[in-house]
XYZ file of C-alpha atoms in Angstrom:
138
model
C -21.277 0.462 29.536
C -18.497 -1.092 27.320
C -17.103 1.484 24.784
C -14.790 -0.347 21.911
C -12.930 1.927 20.116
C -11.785 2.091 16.749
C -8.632 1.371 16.998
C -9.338 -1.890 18.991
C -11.741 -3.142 16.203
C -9.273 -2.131 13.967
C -6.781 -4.544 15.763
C -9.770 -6.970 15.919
C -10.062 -7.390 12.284
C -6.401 -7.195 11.303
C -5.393 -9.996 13.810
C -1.254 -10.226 14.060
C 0.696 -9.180 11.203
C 1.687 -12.453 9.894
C -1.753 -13.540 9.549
C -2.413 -10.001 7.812
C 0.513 -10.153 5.220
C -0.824 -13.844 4.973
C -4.192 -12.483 4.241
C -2.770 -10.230 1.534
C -0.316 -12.741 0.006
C -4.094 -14.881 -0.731
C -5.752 -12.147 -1.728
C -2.865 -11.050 -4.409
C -2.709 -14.778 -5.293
C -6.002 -14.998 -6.038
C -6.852 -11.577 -7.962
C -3.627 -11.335 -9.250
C -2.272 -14.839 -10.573
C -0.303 -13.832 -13.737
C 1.598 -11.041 -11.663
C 2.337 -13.016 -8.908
C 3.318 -16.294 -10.212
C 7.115 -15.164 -10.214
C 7.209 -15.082 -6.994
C 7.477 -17.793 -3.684
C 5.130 -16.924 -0.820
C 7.888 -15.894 1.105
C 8.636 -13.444 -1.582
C 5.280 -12.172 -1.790
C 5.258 -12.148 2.122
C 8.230 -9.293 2.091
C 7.010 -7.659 -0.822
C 3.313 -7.259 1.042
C 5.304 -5.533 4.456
C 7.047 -2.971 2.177
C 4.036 -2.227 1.004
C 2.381 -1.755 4.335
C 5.205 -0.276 5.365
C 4.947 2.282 2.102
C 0.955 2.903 3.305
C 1.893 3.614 7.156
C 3.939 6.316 5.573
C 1.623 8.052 4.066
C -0.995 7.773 7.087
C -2.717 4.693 5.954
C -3.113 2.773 8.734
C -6.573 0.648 8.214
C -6.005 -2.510 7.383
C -8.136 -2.052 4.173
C -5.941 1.043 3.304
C -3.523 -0.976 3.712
C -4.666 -3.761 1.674
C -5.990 -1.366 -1.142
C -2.085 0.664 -1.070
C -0.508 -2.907 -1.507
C -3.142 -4.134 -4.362
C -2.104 -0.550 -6.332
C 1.518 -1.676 -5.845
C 1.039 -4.944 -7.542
C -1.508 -3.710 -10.281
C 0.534 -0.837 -11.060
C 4.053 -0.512 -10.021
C 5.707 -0.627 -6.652
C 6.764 2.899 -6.905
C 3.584 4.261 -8.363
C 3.976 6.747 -5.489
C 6.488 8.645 -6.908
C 4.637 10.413 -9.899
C 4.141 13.885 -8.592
C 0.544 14.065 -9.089
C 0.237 10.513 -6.868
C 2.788 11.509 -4.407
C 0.928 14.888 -4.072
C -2.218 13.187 -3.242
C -0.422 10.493 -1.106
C 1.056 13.351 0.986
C -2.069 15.785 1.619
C -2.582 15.695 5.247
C -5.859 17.550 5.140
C -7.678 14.669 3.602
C -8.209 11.488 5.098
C -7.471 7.665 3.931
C -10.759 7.494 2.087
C -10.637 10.807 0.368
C -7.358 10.306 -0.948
C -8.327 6.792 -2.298
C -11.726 9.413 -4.106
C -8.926 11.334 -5.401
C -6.415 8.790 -6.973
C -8.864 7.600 -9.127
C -10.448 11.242 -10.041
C -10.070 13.440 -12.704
C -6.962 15.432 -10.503
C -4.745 11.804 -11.597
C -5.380 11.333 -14.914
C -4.732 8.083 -16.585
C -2.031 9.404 -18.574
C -0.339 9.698 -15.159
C -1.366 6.120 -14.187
C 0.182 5.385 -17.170
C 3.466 6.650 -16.952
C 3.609 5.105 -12.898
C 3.328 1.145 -14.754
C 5.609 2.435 -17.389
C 8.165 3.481 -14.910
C 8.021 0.085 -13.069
C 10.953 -0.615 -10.613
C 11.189 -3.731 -9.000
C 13.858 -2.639 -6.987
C 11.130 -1.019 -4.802
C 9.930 -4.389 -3.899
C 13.433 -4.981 -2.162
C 14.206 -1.510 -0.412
C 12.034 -0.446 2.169
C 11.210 3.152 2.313
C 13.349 4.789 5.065
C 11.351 6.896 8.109
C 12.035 10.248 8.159
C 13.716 10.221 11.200
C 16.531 7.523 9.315
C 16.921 9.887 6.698
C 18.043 12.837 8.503
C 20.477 11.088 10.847
């Protein structure tokens, strides 16, 4: 019998990265226009692995975790993750992807806290990606 696992369909789906950030870059073109006009596709391209790379971090690694992390970037603020209450959420490793997506939009964030992440907009988080742990303690 032929058993497929996960992660292989997961691979299936995603293809190579540069078809995925591709995918992604079209997708924020297309549901995103006024945010995104500011920037080339080559732009958009680097912006879109920071993000990924920002998801990975926090244990996302579907590609539609992925793509829903990046789309919050964009919508919101690059460095949405750093409210408290987000980051809080972000970091709980006793929930999985799905439950922490249930929980961002819950009554534990309130608005008033997705408020103050696209208030505190830095595009400078579209330029630096986040450092592994490992980096930061050398």
């Amino acid at each position: 019998m032929l058993v497929i696992r996960n992660d292989q369909i997961e691979k299936f789906i995603r293809g190579d990265e540069d078809t995925f950030i591709e995918h992604l870059v079209a997708h924020r073109k297309e549901a995103d226009p006024e945010i995104v006009t500011e920037y080339d596709d080559d732009q958009l391209g680097n912006m879109a692995r920071i993000g990924i790379k920002k998801a990975e971090g926090y244990g996302f690694e579907k590609s539609k975790d992925q793509s829903a992390f990046v789309a919050i970037m964009f919508e919101v603020a690059p460095n949405f993750d750093t409210q408290p209450e987000i980051n809080a959420v972000l970091k709980d490793e006793t929930i999985d992807a799905d439950a922490k997506f249930e929980k961002l939009w819950s009554p534990a964030v309130p608005d008033e806290v997705w408020e103050k992440a696209a208030d505190e907009y830095d595009e400078a988080a579209w330029q630096n990606p986040p450092k592994k742990e490992t980096e930061t303690k050398k």
